[in-house]
Short mmCIF file of C-alpha atoms in Angstrom, two decimals:
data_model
loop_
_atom_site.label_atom_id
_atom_site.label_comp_id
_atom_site.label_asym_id
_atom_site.label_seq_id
_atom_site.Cartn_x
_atom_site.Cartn_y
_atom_site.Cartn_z
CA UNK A 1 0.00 0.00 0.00
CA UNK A 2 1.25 3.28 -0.90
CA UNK A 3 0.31 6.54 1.58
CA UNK A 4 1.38 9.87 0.90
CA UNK A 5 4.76 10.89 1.37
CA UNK A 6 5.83 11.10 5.33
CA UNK A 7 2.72 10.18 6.26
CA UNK A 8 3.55 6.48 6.08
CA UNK A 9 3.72 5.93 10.20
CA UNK A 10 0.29 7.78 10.34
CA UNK A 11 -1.19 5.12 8.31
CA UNK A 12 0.37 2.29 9.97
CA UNK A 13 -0.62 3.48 13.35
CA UNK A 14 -4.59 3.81 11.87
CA UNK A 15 -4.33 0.35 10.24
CA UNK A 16 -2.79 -1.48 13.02
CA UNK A 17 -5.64 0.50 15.38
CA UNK A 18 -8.59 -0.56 13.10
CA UNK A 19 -7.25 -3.94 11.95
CA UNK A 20 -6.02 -5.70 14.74
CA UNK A 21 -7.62 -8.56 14.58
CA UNK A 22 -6.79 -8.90 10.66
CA UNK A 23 -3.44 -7.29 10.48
CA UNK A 24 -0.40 -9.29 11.62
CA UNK A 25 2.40 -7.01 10.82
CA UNK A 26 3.35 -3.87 8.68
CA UNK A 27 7.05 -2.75 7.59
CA UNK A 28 7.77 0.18 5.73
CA UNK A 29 9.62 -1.20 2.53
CA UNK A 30 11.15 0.71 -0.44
CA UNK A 31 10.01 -0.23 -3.86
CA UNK A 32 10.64 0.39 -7.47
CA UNK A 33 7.73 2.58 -8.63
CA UNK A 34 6.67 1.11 -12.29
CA UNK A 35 3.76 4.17 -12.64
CA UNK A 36 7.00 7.05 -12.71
CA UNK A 37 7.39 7.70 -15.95
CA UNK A 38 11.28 7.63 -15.47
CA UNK A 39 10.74 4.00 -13.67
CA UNK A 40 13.89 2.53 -15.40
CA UNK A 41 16.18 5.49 -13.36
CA UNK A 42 15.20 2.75 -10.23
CA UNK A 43 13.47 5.77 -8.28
CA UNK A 44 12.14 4.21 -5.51
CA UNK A 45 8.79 5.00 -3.21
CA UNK A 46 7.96 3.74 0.33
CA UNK A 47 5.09 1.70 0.60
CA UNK A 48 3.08 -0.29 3.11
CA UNK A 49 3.92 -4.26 3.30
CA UNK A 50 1.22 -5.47 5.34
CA UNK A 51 1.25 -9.04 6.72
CA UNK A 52 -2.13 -10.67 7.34
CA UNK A 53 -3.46 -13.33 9.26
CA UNK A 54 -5.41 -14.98 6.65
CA UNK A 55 -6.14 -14.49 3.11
CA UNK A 56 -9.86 -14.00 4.20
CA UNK A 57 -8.97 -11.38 6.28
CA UNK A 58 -6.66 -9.63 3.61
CA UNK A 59 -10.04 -9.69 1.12
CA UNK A 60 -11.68 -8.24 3.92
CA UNK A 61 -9.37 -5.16 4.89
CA UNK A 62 -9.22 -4.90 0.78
CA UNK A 63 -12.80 -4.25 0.19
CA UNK A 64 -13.11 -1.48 3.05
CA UNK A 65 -10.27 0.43 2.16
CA UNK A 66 -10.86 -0.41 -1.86
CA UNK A 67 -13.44 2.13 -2.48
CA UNK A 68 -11.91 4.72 -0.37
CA UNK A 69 -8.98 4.54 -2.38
CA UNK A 70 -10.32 5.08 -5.34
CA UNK A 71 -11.91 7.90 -4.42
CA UNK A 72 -9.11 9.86 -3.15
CA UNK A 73 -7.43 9.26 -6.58
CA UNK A 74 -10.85 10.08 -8.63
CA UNK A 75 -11.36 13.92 -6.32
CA UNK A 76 -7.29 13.93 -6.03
CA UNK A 77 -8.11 14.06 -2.49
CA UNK A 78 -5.01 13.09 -1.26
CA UNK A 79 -3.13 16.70 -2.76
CA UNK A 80 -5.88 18.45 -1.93
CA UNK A 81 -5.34 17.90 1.98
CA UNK A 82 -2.02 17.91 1.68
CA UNK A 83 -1.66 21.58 0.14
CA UNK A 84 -4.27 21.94 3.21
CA UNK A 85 -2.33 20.46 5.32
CA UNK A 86 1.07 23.00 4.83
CA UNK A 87 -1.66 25.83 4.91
CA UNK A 88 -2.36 24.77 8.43
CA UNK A 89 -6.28 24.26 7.74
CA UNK A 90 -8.06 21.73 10.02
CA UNK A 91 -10.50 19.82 8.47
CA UNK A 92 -13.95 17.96 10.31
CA UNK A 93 -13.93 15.10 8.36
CA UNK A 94 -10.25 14.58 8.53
CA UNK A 95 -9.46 10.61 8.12
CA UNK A 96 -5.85 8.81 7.79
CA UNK A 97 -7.21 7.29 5.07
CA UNK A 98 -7.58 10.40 3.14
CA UNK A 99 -3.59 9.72 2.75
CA UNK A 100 -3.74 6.55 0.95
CA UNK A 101 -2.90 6.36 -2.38
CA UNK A 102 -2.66 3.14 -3.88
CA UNK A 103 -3.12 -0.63 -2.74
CA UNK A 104 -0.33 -3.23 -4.77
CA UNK A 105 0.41 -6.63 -4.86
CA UNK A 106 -2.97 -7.62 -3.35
CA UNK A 107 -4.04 -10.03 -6.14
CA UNK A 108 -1.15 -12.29 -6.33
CA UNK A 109 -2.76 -16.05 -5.06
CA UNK A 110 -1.40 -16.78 -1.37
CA UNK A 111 0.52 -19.77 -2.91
CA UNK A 112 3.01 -17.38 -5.02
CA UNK A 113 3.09 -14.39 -2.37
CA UNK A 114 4.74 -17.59 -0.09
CA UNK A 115 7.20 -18.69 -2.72
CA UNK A 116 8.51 -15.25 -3.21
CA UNK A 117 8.68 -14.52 0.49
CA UNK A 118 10.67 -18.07 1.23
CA UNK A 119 12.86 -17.61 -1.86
CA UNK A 120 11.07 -20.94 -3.18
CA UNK A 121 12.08 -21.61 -7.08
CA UNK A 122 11.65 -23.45 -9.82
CA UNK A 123 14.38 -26.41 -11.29
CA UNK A 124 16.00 -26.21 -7.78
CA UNK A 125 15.76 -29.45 -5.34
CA UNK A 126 14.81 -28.81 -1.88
CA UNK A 127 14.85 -31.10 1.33
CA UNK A 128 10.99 -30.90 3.22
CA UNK A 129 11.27 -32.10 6.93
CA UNK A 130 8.05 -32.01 9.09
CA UNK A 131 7.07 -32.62 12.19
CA UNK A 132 4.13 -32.14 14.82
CA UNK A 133 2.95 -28.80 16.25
CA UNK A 134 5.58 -26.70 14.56
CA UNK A 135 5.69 -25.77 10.58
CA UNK A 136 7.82 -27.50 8.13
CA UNK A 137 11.82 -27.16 7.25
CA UNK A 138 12.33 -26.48 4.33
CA UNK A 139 15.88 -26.45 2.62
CA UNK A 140 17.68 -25.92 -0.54
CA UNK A 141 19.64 -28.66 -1.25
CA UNK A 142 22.53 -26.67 -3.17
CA UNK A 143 24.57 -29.89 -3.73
CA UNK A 144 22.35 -31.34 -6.07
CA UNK A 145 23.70 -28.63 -8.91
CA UNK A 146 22.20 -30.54 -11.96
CA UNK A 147 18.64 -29.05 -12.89
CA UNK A 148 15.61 -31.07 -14.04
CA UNK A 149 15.89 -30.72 -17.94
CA UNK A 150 12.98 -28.26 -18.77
CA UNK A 151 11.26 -27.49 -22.38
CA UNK A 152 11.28 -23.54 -22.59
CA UNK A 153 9.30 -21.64 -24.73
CA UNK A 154 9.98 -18.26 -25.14
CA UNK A 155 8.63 -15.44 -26.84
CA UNK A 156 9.41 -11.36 -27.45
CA UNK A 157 6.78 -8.74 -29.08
CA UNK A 158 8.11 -5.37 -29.95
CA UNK A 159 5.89 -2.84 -30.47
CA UNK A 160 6.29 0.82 -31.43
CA UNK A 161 5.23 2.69 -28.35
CA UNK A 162 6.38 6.14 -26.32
CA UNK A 163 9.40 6.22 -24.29
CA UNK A 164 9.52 4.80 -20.85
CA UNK A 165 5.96 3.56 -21.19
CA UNK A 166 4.18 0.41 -21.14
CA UNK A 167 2.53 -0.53 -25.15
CA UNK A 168 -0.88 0.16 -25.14
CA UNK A 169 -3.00 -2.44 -27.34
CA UNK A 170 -5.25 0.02 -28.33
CA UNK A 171 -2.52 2.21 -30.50
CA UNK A 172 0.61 0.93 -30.46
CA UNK A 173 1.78 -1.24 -33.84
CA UNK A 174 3.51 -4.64 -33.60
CA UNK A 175 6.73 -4.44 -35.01
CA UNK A 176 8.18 -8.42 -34.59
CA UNK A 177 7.12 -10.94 -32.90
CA UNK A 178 10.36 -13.88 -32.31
CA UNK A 179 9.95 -17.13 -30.31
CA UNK A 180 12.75 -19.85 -29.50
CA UNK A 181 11.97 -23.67 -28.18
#
């Protein structure tokens, strides 16, 4: 989750109040930002990671807050208060929520969001111990060097499209499309 800039321990303090029973933990990480138009520069942004305690909960924190986001980036409420904000205005209504901005990463299946946060991959061999009332071991086993022969298919499609954006179906021309097996 993305909040406004410095206001990032406001909104962890507000989720962790209004969440509890849903929310786990939250860490302030730094991530590339892919909407900057100069993404590729590796400018980075600080966003929310929020850990919670069950992928029904997560759908449930997601649909409150889902709405409200989208209406602070529809009315631009979020620079709105801000400007407000340095012009020392107080505000009734004034919510934590007003200051955030964008919600990431919350549709990758629970299955993949554990793989990348173990550093579980593909064509490597791993060792799998279990045992009662505690959760499993779960090692690479970096002597076994030789991989599992794989079939790859890969593919490339260049497309004429502006600089430093993403091609756009809608407009953008397919120059070449390659494959190798």
């Amino acid at each position: 989750m993305r909040a406004a800039k410095t206001r990032e321990h406001e909104i962890t303090d507000f989720l962790q109040k209004k969440y509890s029973n849903f929310i786990h933990s939250i860490e302030i990480v730094s991530k590339v930002d892919l909407d900057l138009p100069n993404h590729l520069v590796g400018l980075q942004n600080n966003y929310l990671k929020i850990n919670f305690l069950s992928v029904s909960k997560l759908i449930k924190v997601k649909s409150e807050l889902s709405p409200i986001i989208k209406r602070n980036n529809e009315t631009n409420h979020i620079n709105f208060l801000t400007d407000a904000d340095e012009n020392k205005i107080s505000f009734k209504n004034y919510s934590p929520t007003n200051y955030i901005e964008d919600i990431r990463e919350h549709d990758i299946p629970y299955y993949i969001r554990v793989a990348i946060d173990n550093n579980f991959f593909v064509a490597k061999w791993y060792s799998i111990n279990c045992s009662k009332g505690s959760p499993p071991s779960i090692l690479v086993q970096s002597e076994l060097l030789r991989a599992p022969e794989l079939v790859i298919f890969a593919f490339d499609i260049e497309t004429t499209k502006p600089v430093l954006k993403f091609p756009d179906a809608s407009h953008d021309a397919i120059i070449i499309i390659s494959y190798v097996i």
